[in-house]
Amino acid sequence: MTTFKKTISAIALAGVSIVAVAAGVQAAEKRPAELAPLGEPPSPPDNPMTPEKVELGKLLFFDPRLSGNGAMPCSACHLPELGWDFPDKISLGYPGTVHWRNSPTIVNSAYYGNLFWTGVSKSLEAEARTAARGGVAGNGEDDMMEARLAFIPEYRERFNDVFGTEYPLMRDAYMAIAAFERSIVQRDTPFDLYMLGDDDALSDQQKRGMELFTGKAGCSTCHDGALISNQKYYNLGVPAYDGWEDDELAQITFRFELYAKGSTEEKYRKWKDDPGLYFVTKQEADLGKFRVPSLRYTKYTAPYMHNGMLETLEDVVEFYNQGGGTNDWAATKTDLIKPLGLTDKEKADLVAFVESFSGERLLMETPDLPEYEPLPAVTN
């Protein structure tokens, strides 16, 4: 008996209609090969996830004591009720400063190979450390933050249970925060349900949008796979952040970042736009390039792009429909973007499909944080 016949016989013995199976196979073949549903989030062997570690990371994520001034938790820029990001063009900055880039959502960040807009951190552990210590973000120092944690009995107990240390270490704090962030995933979106076989999970409009996404609009050239991102870097011609024209603090932050990340005197004086990936590679071919973000959960994460210059998903679709924009880095703009010639109906269909990458809002209340107490007296 052939393998095919054996398979059919097994299905029949299981009481499953062969016609139904054939219909299911036929339906599955309609799914676009460029896209896929999300699988289980990774759990790195050097930082395995446990319920206790995730719960500790949750407390630390919301705890403002992990910052320079004791008032800037991770959640200040990643608000659960507002998309797990910050609802403005530019993220919240450390008091006395402003940030200089849009705050990405942490939803599904477990699946990224490179974190931040220019991939400067290669893991969520490194991302947590970079954010907590960044000059216009958390502005913290490990020794000061460790000292604060040492005065909190519940943290001493939790760190000892999870990591086996007598006192909390920031190295372990970043690992716990990363474990918590890996738990913030969404895998039951209409898109995922459709890709797993539910023909009714997408509306007719969304299915038309899917055809555009993988066809005429060419979105899946860069937004593919299960993450809906190839995680590569491109200059799309996104215009410079308009706050640099009239916001004094934003101008100071921009100059600070140019200086801190390394640029010549000439470039420091001349550049008026975010150099992007150039800061990582120092290759002028990478000027203005930023990582392709996932389109998952984007229904709740407006505004869009690395500097928030596009306000709505409709604006994003129109931006691509026009062939991108113009900025100071015209020489490096990708040739993948060309005018699309989409009709108003097609643009609406495309937006509807992009919204299918988002399910219900993922909400979470701020946990009650443990209190300081005096360290126990040392006895001989």
XYZ file of N, CA and C in Angstrom, residues 116-363:
744
model
N 15.793 47.361 19.410
C 15.874 48.786 19.110
C 15.827 48.986 17.588
N 15.622 50.240 17.195
C 15.424 50.560 15.780
C 16.645 50.266 14.922
N 17.817 50.224 15.528
C 19.020 49.948 14.740
C 19.694 48.646 15.166
N 18.968 47.797 15.897
C 19.490 46.489 16.249
C 20.710 46.512 17.135
N 20.854 47.574 17.920
C 22.070 47.735 18.708
C 22.180 46.703 19.829
N 21.059 46.157 20.284
C 21.077 45.111 21.310
C 20.654 43.789 20.676
N 21.367 42.739 21.007
C 21.140 41.445 20.356
C 20.261 40.514 21.180
N 19.779 40.969 22.315
C 18.908 40.149 23.147
C 18.058 41.057 24.013
N 16.975 40.510 24.555
C 16.145 41.292 25.465
C 16.888 41.606 26.758
N 17.811 40.741 27.154
C 18.623 41.025 28.338
C 19.463 42.275 28.110
N 20.113 42.350 26.940
C 20.925 43.526 26.615
C 20.045 44.751 26.417
N 18.852 44.568 25.853
C 17.933 45.690 25.652
C 17.516 46.296 26.980
N 17.206 45.444 27.972
C 16.791 45.945 29.278
C 17.906 46.767 29.917
N 19.123 46.282 29.801
C 20.270 46.998 30.373
C 20.483 48.334 29.667
N 20.407 48.326 28.341
C 20.628 49.550 27.572
C 19.578 50.600 27.903
N 18.315 50.181 28.016
C 17.241 51.130 28.303
C 17.366 51.693 29.713
N 17.668 50.849 30.676
C 17.764 51.313 32.065
C 18.916 52.289 32.259
N 19.969 52.154 31.457
C 21.161 52.981 31.629
C 21.279 54.110 30.612
N 20.395 54.143 29.599
C 20.501 55.134 28.541
C 20.367 56.558 29.050
N 21.176 57.461 28.511
C 21.230 58.830 29.005
C 19.917 59.582 28.913
N 19.103 59.315 27.880
C 17.816 60.001 27.753
C 16.668 59.033 28.012
N 16.970 57.889 28.620
C 15.937 56.912 28.962
C 15.929 56.727 30.477
N 16.483 55.602 30.982
C 16.471 55.363 32.422
C 17.553 56.094 33.186
N 18.706 56.302 32.519
C 19.822 57.034 33.111
C 20.249 56.461 34.462
N 20.181 55.130 34.602
C 20.547 54.496 35.861
C 21.980 54.003 35.876
N 22.478 53.731 37.075
C 23.787 53.107 37.257
C 23.590 51.832 38.067
N 24.241 50.755 37.638
C 23.992 49.458 38.245
C 24.225 49.453 39.748
N 25.306 50.087 40.214
C 25.605 50.022 41.644
C 24.522 50.715 42.476
N 24.020 51.843 42.003
C 22.971 52.541 42.731
C 21.677 51.730 42.732
N 21.326 51.145 41.585
C 20.084 50.367 41.511
C 20.187 49.094 42.354
N 21.346 48.471 42.375
C 21.534 47.293 43.223
C 21.399 47.655 44.700
N 21.921 48.807 45.073
C 21.823 49.242 46.468
C 20.364 49.426 46.867
N 19.562 49.993 45.983
C 18.134 50.163 46.292
C 17.468 48.807 46.491
N 17.738 47.873 45.563
C 17.107 46.554 45.651
C 17.506 45.831 46.936
N 18.710 46.068 47.419
C 19.182 45.397 48.630
C 18.374 45.787 49.860
N 17.769 46.963 49.835
C 16.973 47.445 50.967
C 15.513 46.998 50.888
N 15.210 46.043 50.016
C 13.835 45.578 49.845
C 13.808 44.075 50.149
N 13.339 43.680 51.337
C 13.394 42.270 51.737
C 12.746 41.315 50.737
N 11.618 41.720 50.148
C 10.957 40.814 49.211
C 11.829 40.560 47.990
N 12.539 41.578 47.531
C 13.433 41.370 46.392
C 14.607 40.481 46.785
N 15.155 40.666 47.976
C 16.255 39.799 48.397
C 15.806 38.342 48.384
N 14.589 38.101 48.871
C 14.069 36.740 48.912
C 13.808 36.200 47.506
N 13.184 37.021 46.665
C 12.869 36.555 45.313
C 14.136 36.302 44.492
N 15.121 37.202 44.567
C 16.365 36.996 43.821
C 17.089 35.753 44.311
N 17.032 35.513 45.614
C 17.672 34.320 46.157
C 16.987 33.059 45.655
N 15.652 33.076 45.605
C 14.906 31.909 45.138
C 15.170 31.635 43.654
N 15.232 32.708 42.847
C 15.342 32.540 41.392
C 16.785 32.368 40.946
N 17.696 33.165 41.538
C 19.081 33.181 41.055
C 20.098 32.653 42.067
N 19.671 32.454 43.320
C 20.570 31.896 44.322
C 21.580 32.858 44.895
N 21.354 34.161 44.733
C 22.293 35.158 45.246
C 21.820 35.689 46.599
N 22.766 36.133 47.419
C 22.410 36.682 48.724
C 21.727 38.033 48.575
N 22.234 38.847 47.656
C 21.646 40.161 47.378
C 21.345 40.265 45.874
N 20.370 41.091 45.516
C 20.030 41.244 44.101
C 21.190 41.823 43.296
N 21.365 41.304 42.099
C 22.349 41.816 41.152
C 21.615 42.317 39.914
N 22.069 43.448 39.365
C 21.402 43.991 38.187
C 21.532 43.061 36.987
N 22.609 42.311 36.919
C 22.727 41.319 35.840
C 21.522 40.390 35.846
N 21.134 39.953 37.023
C 19.990 39.059 37.147
C 18.677 39.806 36.961
N 18.636 41.066 37.370
C 17.424 41.869 37.183
C 17.099 41.984 35.698
N 18.117 42.218 34.881
C 17.888 42.331 33.438
C 17.415 40.994 32.860
N 17.909 39.895 33.394
C 17.466 38.587 32.924
C 16.000 38.356 33.291
N 15.596 38.779 34.484
C 14.203 38.612 34.903
C 13.270 39.484 34.066
N 13.681 40.727 33.799
C 12.866 41.616 32.965
C 12.713 41.026 31.566
N 13.794 40.480 31.023
C 13.730 39.871 29.692
C 12.774 38.683 29.686
N 12.805 37.874 30.749
C 11.892 36.732 30.832
C 10.444 37.209 30.865
N 10.180 38.274 31.605
C 8.822 38.830 31.635
C 8.412 39.317 30.256
N 9.291 40.037 29.580
C 8.954 40.562 28.256
C 8.678 39.422 27.271
N 9.376 38.303 27.412
C 9.121 37.164 26.534
C 7.748 36.548 26.778
N 7.143 36.867 27.901
C 5.810 36.332 28.194
C 4.701 37.190 27.598
N 5.041 38.380 27.097
C 4.034 39.287 26.523
C 3.951 39.015 25.021
N 3.177 38.016 24.675
C 3.040 37.614 23.279
C 1.552 37.530 22.920
N 1.283 37.655 21.643
C -0.086 37.509 21.147
C -0.073 36.604 19.920
N -0.702 35.449 20.060
C -0.672 34.440 19.003
C -2.067 34.047 18.527
N -3.101 34.763 18.996
C -4.475 34.397 18.638
C -5.164 35.494 17.839
N -4.408 36.177 17.014
C -4.988 37.234 16.189
C -5.862 36.618 15.094
N -6.729 37.411 14.478
C -7.481 36.893 13.332
C -6.568 36.305 12.257
N -5.438 36.953 12.010
C -4.490 36.446 11.014
C -3.973 35.067 11.403
N -3.546 34.893 12.666
C -3.022 33.601 13.098
C -4.089 32.519 12.995
N -5.310 32.832 13.420
C -6.384 31.849 13.356
C -6.661 31.449 11.912
N -6.624 32.418 11.015
C -6.823 32.123 9.601
C -5.709 31.226 9.074
N -4.473 31.558 9.404
C -3.346 30.769 8.909
C -3.350 29.354 9.475
N -3.998 29.173 10.631
C -4.101 27.846 11.237
C -5.321 27.075 10.750
N -6.084 27.658 9.802
C -7.136 26.899 9.167
C -8.542 27.420 9.290
N -8.755 28.490 10.052
C -10.105 29.032 10.218
C -10.408 30.010 9.076
N -11.161 29.558 8.096
C -11.453 30.386 6.926
C -12.253 31.632 7.275
N -12.990 31.576 8.379
C -13.857 32.692 8.750
C -13.180 33.714 9.661
N -11.919 33.497 9.982
C -11.228 34.406 10.912
C -10.975 35.767 10.274
N -10.850 35.814 8.948
C -10.665 37.068 8.233
C -11.936 37.408 7.467
N -12.241 38.693 7.412
C -13.373 39.157 6.618
C -13.001 39.131 5.139
N -14.001 39.279 4.293
C -13.729 39.333 2.853
C -12.813 40.510 2.528
N -13.032 41.636 3.207
C -12.176 42.799 2.971
C -10.734 42.498 3.365
N -10.540 41.827 4.498
C -9.189 41.496 4.937
C -8.518 40.510 3.991
N -9.296 39.591 3.428
C -8.718 38.647 2.471
C -8.295 39.363 1.189
N -9.086 40.353 0.786
C -8.650 41.162 -0.377
C -7.378 41.915 -0.031
N -7.316 42.432 1.184
C -6.111 43.132 1.629
C -4.906 42.214 1.671
N -5.124 40.954 2.048
C -4.020 39.993 2.078
C -3.463 39.763 0.681
N -4.335 39.689 -0.302
C -3.871 39.527 -1.682
C -3.038 40.726 -2.121
N -3.454 41.907 -1.702
C -2.669 43.107 -2.016
C -1.334 43.088 -1.274
N -1.367 42.673 -0.022
C -0.177 42.642 0.829
C 0.916 41.773 0.222
N 0.521 40.635 -0.311
C 1.489 39.704 -0.895
C 1.630 39.872 -2.408
N 0.850 40.791 -2.982
C 0.884 40.981 -4.425
C 1.179 42.403 -4.837
N 0.183 43.112 -5.288
C 0.357 44.439 -5.872
C 1.091 45.416 -4.961
N 0.775 45.420 -3.666
C 1.395 46.372 -2.738
C 2.815 45.973 -2.359
N 3.152 44.694 -2.486
C 4.519 44.242 -2.228
C 4.958 44.314 -0.787
N 4.026 44.389 0.152
C 4.393 44.543 1.569
C 5.213 43.366 2.086
N 4.879 42.155 1.615
C 5.535 40.959 2.135
C 6.980 40.825 1.661
N 7.427 41.716 0.798
C 8.851 41.722 0.444
C 9.710 41.920 1.680
N 9.236 42.764 2.584
C 9.968 43.044 3.826
C 9.224 42.575 5.072
N 7.900 42.566 5.003
C 7.083 42.147 6.143
C 6.603 40.718 5.889
N 7.464 39.748 6.217
C 7.146 38.360 5.920
C 7.372 37.489 7.140
N 7.186 36.175 6.951
C 7.389 35.230 8.028
C 6.338 35.332 9.119
N 6.622 34.698 10.248
C 5.690 34.719 11.368
C 5.712 36.046 12.108
N 6.865 36.690 12.157
C 6.972 37.986 12.840
C 6.430 39.116 11.979
N 6.216 38.875 10.713
C 5.807 39.890 9.727
C 6.896 40.956 9.636
N 8.123 40.507 9.622
C 9.296 41.367 9.457
C 10.478 40.507 9.060
N 11.244 40.967 8.077
C 12.484 40.263 7.740
C 13.657 40.746 8.582
N 13.408 41.726 9.470
C 14.389 42.254 10.410
C 15.623 42.849 9.717
N 15.466 43.257 8.469
C 16.543 43.937 7.763
C 16.382 45.447 7.924
N 17.299 46.201 7.313
C 17.356 47.646 7.536
C 17.251 48.389 6.203
N 16.389 49.406 6.193
C 16.177 50.175 4.979
C 15.971 51.653 5.304
N 16.316 52.492 4.354
C 15.933 53.901 4.388
C 14.730 54.058 3.479
N 13.595 54.436 4.068
C 12.350 54.565 3.316
C 12.065 55.994 2.887
N 12.919 56.923 3.313
C 12.646 58.318 3.040
C 11.700 58.947 4.048
N 11.598 58.360 5.237
C 10.748 58.949 6.274
C 11.287 60.336 6.615
N 10.448 61.371 6.581
C 10.951 62.723 6.872
C 11.486 62.849 8.292
N 12.390 63.789 8.476
C 12.996 64.012 9.788
C 11.941 64.405 10.811
N 12.190 64.080 12.060
C 11.298 64.449 13.159
C 11.119 65.960 13.192
N 9.865 66.403 13.131
C 9.621 67.847 13.040
C 9.907 68.587 14.342
N 10.023 67.872 15.444
C 10.351 68.519 16.708
C 11.731 69.146 16.734
N 12.615 68.666 15.844
C 13.957 69.247 15.807
C 13.960 70.656 15.211
N 12.838 71.072 14.669
C 12.741 72.423 14.115
C 12.508 73.471 15.207
N 11.737 73.086 16.252
C 11.337 74.122 17.211
C 11.348 73.687 18.671
N 11.723 72.454 18.970
C 11.757 71.974 20.349
C 13.193 72.039 20.861
N 13.431 72.954 21.792
C 14.804 73.190 22.255
C 15.412 71.946 22.899
N 14.628 71.244 23.739
C 15.159 70.047 24.385
C 15.433 68.949 23.365
N 14.560 68.830 22.363
C 14.785 67.828 21.320
C 16.065 68.135 20.557
N 16.337 69.401 20.326
C 17.573 69.789 19.638
C 18.799 69.418 20.470
N 18.702 69.620 21.783
C 19.817 69.255 22.663
C 20.031 67.745 22.654
N 18.928 66.985 22.740
C 19.039 65.528 22.711
C 19.678 65.059 21.408
N 19.262 65.641 20.286
C 19.821 65.246 18.995
C 21.332 65.465 18.975
N 21.781 66.612 19.438
C 23.225 66.879 19.471
C 23.938 65.936 20.441
N 23.294 65.668 21.583
C 23.883 64.738 22.555
C 24.086 63.361 21.925
N 23.067 62.887 21.208
C 23.168 61.565 20.599
C 24.226 61.540 19.497
N 24.304 62.602 18.696
C 25.353 62.668 17.677
C 26.731 62.579 18.319
N 26.898 63.295 19.416
C 28.199 63.301 20.098
C 28.471 61.952 20.761
N 27.483 61.444 21.497
C 27.695 60.228 22.281
C 27.926 59.003 21.410
N 27.295 58.955 20.253
C 27.383 57.769 19.408
C 28.501 57.869 18.375
N 29.153 59.004 18.323
C 30.335 59.116 17.482
C 30.085 59.726 16.131
N 30.506 60.951 15.964
C 30.449 61.596 14.654
C 31.561 62.644 14.595
N 32.006 62.946 13.394
C 33.055 63.943 13.239
C 32.507 65.332 13.555
N 33.385 66.269 13.733
C 32.972 67.656 13.985
C 32.109 68.174 12.832
N 32.520 67.868 11.596
C 31.754 68.332 10.446
C 30.343 67.754 10.451
N 30.229 66.446 10.715
C 28.917 65.810 10.727
C 28.080 66.292 11.905
N 28.723 66.501 13.021
C 28.012 67.007 14.204
C 27.350 68.348 13.891
N 28.028 69.195 13.136
C 27.491 70.519 12.795
C 26.508 70.478 11.621
N 26.678 69.520 10.733
C 25.947 69.530 9.468
C 24.659 68.709 9.510
N 24.686 67.552 10.145
C 23.549 66.643 10.080
C 22.319 67.199 10.793
N 21.174 67.049 10.159
C 19.911 67.517 10.720
C 18.863 66.402 10.779
N 19.291 65.155 10.603
C 18.364 64.029 10.628
C 19.054 62.842 11.295
N 18.271 61.907 11.775
C 18.761 60.729 12.483
C 19.553 59.840 11.520
N 20.838 59.594 11.797
C 21.652 58.759 10.899
C 21.308 57.279 10.944
N 20.520 56.858 11.936
C 20.055 55.479 11.978
C 21.148 54.455 12.130
N 21.139 53.424 11.266
C 22.060 52.297 11.374
C 23.523 52.726 11.268
N 23.769 53.884 10.696
C 25.142 54.385 10.591
C 25.840 54.386 11.947
N 25.104 54.696 13.011
C 25.710 54.745 14.340
C 26.255 53.391 14.772
N 25.717 52.308 14.195
C 26.168 50.971 14.548
C 27.326 50.534 13.662
N 27.210 50.804 12.359
C 28.202 50.301 11.402
C 29.273 51.320 11.028
N 28.954 52.598 11.189
C 29.809 53.704 10.741
C 30.075 53.655 9.235
N 29.133 53.056 8.503
C 29.192 53.002 7.043
C 28.173 53.975 6.476
N 28.634 54.904 5.632
C 27.711 55.908 5.108
C 26.619 55.294 4.233
N 26.832 54.077 3.757
C 25.786 53.388 2.998
C 24.588 53.046 3.875
N 24.765 53.134 5.205
C 23.686 52.793 6.139
C 22.998 54.022 6.729
N 23.318 55.205 6.221
C 22.684 56.425 6.722
C 21.164 56.369 6.519
N 20.432 56.640 7.563
C 18.981 56.711 7.482
C 18.279 55.374 7.455
N 18.994 54.282 7.663
C 18.363 52.964 7.633
C 17.900 52.559 9.036
N 16.733 51.918 9.084
C 16.176 51.430 10.339
C 15.590 50.043 10.123
N 15.507 49.280 11.201
C 15.012 47.907 11.127
C 13.533 47.873 10.742
N 13.181 46.887 9.936
C 11.776 46.666 9.593
C 11.045 46.182 10.847
N 10.055 46.931 11.326
C 9.336 46.495 12.523
C 8.290 45.439 12.185
N 7.944 44.639 13.157
C 6.815 43.736 12.992
C 5.532 44.544 12.853
N 4.594 44.019 12.091
C 3.284 44.669 11.972
C 2.285 44.111 12.981
N 2.733 43.205 13.824
C 1.860 42.660 14.849
C 1.567 43.704 15.934
N 0.328 43.720 16.377
C -0.157 44.606 17.446
C -0.135 46.080 17.057
N 0.084 46.380 15.781
C 0.202 47.779 15.361
C -1.123 48.525 15.400
N -2.225 47.824 15.549
C -3.515 48.495 15.684
C -3.525 49.441 16.872
N -2.670 49.159 17.866
C -2.683 49.916 19.115
C -1.418 50.732 19.347
N -0.541 50.835 18.351
C 0.779 51.414 18.616
C 1.072 52.697 17.850
N 0.042 53.416 17.419
C 0.264 54.703 16.736
C 0.959 55.678 17.673
N 1.757 56.614 17.116
C 2.089 56.814 15.704
C 3.197 55.861 15.246
N 3.557 55.939 13.963
C 4.391 54.921 13.344
C 5.703 55.480 12.785
N 6.590 54.581 12.496
C 7.962 54.812 12.021
C 8.878 55.161 13.207
N 10.181 55.201 12.923
C 11.163 55.359 13.996
C 11.051 56.685 14.733
N 10.388 57.662 14.100
C 10.235 58.971 14.725
C 8.775 59.397 14.839
N 7.855 58.448 14.644
C 6.443 58.735 14.830
C 5.848 59.729 13.852
N 6.465 59.910 12.714
C 6.014 60.948 11.787
C 4.784 60.559 10.964
N 4.334 59.329 11.059
C 3.095 58.914 10.392
C 2.077 58.567 11.470
N 0.949 59.257 11.441
C 0.030 59.232 12.579
C -0.869 58.010 12.623
N -1.311 57.516 11.475
C -2.270 56.415 11.428
C -1.809 55.343 10.448
N -2.450 54.173 10.524
C -2.152 53.124 9.554
C -2.526 53.564 8.147
N -3.586 54.368 8.040
C -3.949 54.918 6.733
C -2.823 55.790 6.188
N -2.179 56.562 7.068
C -1.050 57.386 6.647
C 0.117 56.519 6.176
N 0.327 55.405 6.876
C 1.427 54.510 6.505
C 1.187 53.930 5.113
N -0.026 53.453 4.864
C -0.344 52.890 3.550
C -0.197 53.946 2.458
N -0.654 55.151 2.723
C -0.528 56.216 1.732
C 0.937 56.578 1.491
N 1.742 56.545 2.551
C 3.183 56.814 2.429
C 3.814 55.838 1.436
N 3.510 54.553 1.593
C 4.044 53.557 0.666
C 3.420 53.693 -0.713
N 2.138 54.032 -0.763
C 1.468 54.188 -2.052
C 2.136 55.265 -2.891
N 2.668 56.294 -2.232
C 3.339 57.387 -2.934
C 4.809 57.092 -3.225
N 5.282 55.931 -2.825
C 6.678 55.580 -3.075
C 7.613 56.049 -2.001
N 7.105 56.141 -0.751
C 7.933 56.617 0.347
C 8.020 58.126 0.361
N 9.012 58.641 1.072
C 9.166 60.088 1.194
C 10.576 60.520 0.884
N 10.913 61.692 1.390
C 12.267 62.235 1.182
C 12.837 62.682 2.519
N 14.113 62.445 2.676
C 14.834 62.924 3.859
C 16.261 63.279 3.468
N 17.087 63.507 4.463
C 18.456 63.959 4.190
C 19.349 62.866 3.612
N 18.852 61.639 3.584
C 19.710 60.530 3.172
C 19.232 59.943 1.840
N 18.967 60.797 0.865
C 18.415 60.358 -0.425
C 19.292 59.303 -1.108
N 20.596 59.383 -0.919
C 21.510 58.468 -1.600
C 21.334 57.024 -1.145
N 20.786 56.815 0.061
C 20.656 55.447 0.571
C 19.211 54.948 0.564
N 18.296 55.727 0.032
C 16.901 55.285 0.017
C 16.765 54.004 -0.803
N 16.052 53.029 -0.267
C 15.906 51.744 -0.944
C 15.126 51.877 -2.241
N 15.535 51.089 -3.240
C 14.805 51.092 -4.508
C 13.667 50.083 -4.504
N 13.426 49.444 -3.346
C 12.295 48.533 -3.232
C 10.964 49.281 -3.195
N 11.024 50.565 -2.795
C 9.795 51.345 -2.665
C 9.546 52.140 -3.935
N 8.398 51.891 -4.511
C 7.974 52.608 -5.721
C 6.493 52.933 -5.590
N 6.012 53.957 -6.287
C 4.572 54.250 -6.247
C 3.759 53.021 -6.612
N 2.667 52.783 -5.865
C 1.904 51.552 -6.013
C 0.648 51.696 -6.861
N 0.103 52.890 -6.939
C -1.115 53.080 -7.716
C -2.335 52.419 -7.109
N -2.409 52.363 -5.783
C -3.558 51.753 -5.123
C -4.767 52.688 -5.175
N -5.930 52.098 -5.360
C -7.167 52.872 -5.296
C -7.554 53.082 -3.832
N -8.522 53.957 -3.594
C -8.988 54.182 -2.228
C -9.528 52.891 -1.623
N -10.234 52.106 -2.414
C -10.776 50.840 -1.928
C -9.655 49.873 -1.581
N -8.637 49.811 -2.400
C -7.513 48.920 -2.130
C -6.757 49.351 -0.878
N -6.594 50.640 -0.703
C -5.915 51.128 0.506
C -6.698 50.757 1.756
N -8.014 50.877 1.697
C -8.850 50.500 2.841
C -8.760 49.002 3.106
N -8.739 48.211 2.051
C -8.609 46.761 2.201
C -7.270 46.402 2.841
N -6.230 47.083 2.438
C -4.895 46.805 2.966
C -4.821 47.154 4.452
N -5.381 48.283 4.840
C -5.410 48.657 6.255
C -6.173 47.607 7.059
N -7.306 47.152 6.527
C -8.110 46.145 7.226
C -7.302 44.867 7.450
N -6.506 44.466 6.455
C -5.700 43.264 6.631
C -4.604 43.479 7.668
N -3.933 44.625 7.630
C -2.882 44.901 8.617
C -3.465 44.861 10.031
N -4.693 45.306 10.193
C -5.320 45.262 11.515
C -5.574 43.833 11.977
N -5.593 42.876 11.049
C -5.806 41.480 11.442
C -4.593 40.892 12.154
N -3.454 41.574 12.114
C -2.277 41.141 12.862
C -2.397 41.474 14.348
N -3.471 42.115 14.755
C -3.699 42.483 16.146
C -4.955 41.804 16.657
N -4.872 41.243 17.860
C -6.044 40.686 18.517
C -6.607 41.681 19.508
N -7.135 41.181 20.610
C -7.623 42.068 21.659
C -6.442 42.727 22.362
N -6.711 43.865 22.977
C -5.654 44.538 23.754
C -5.138 43.623 24.857
N -3.834 43.638 25.061
C -3.211 42.920 26.171
C -3.042 43.899 27.327
N -3.890 43.808 28.314
C -3.883 44.756 29.426
C -3.296 44.109 30.672
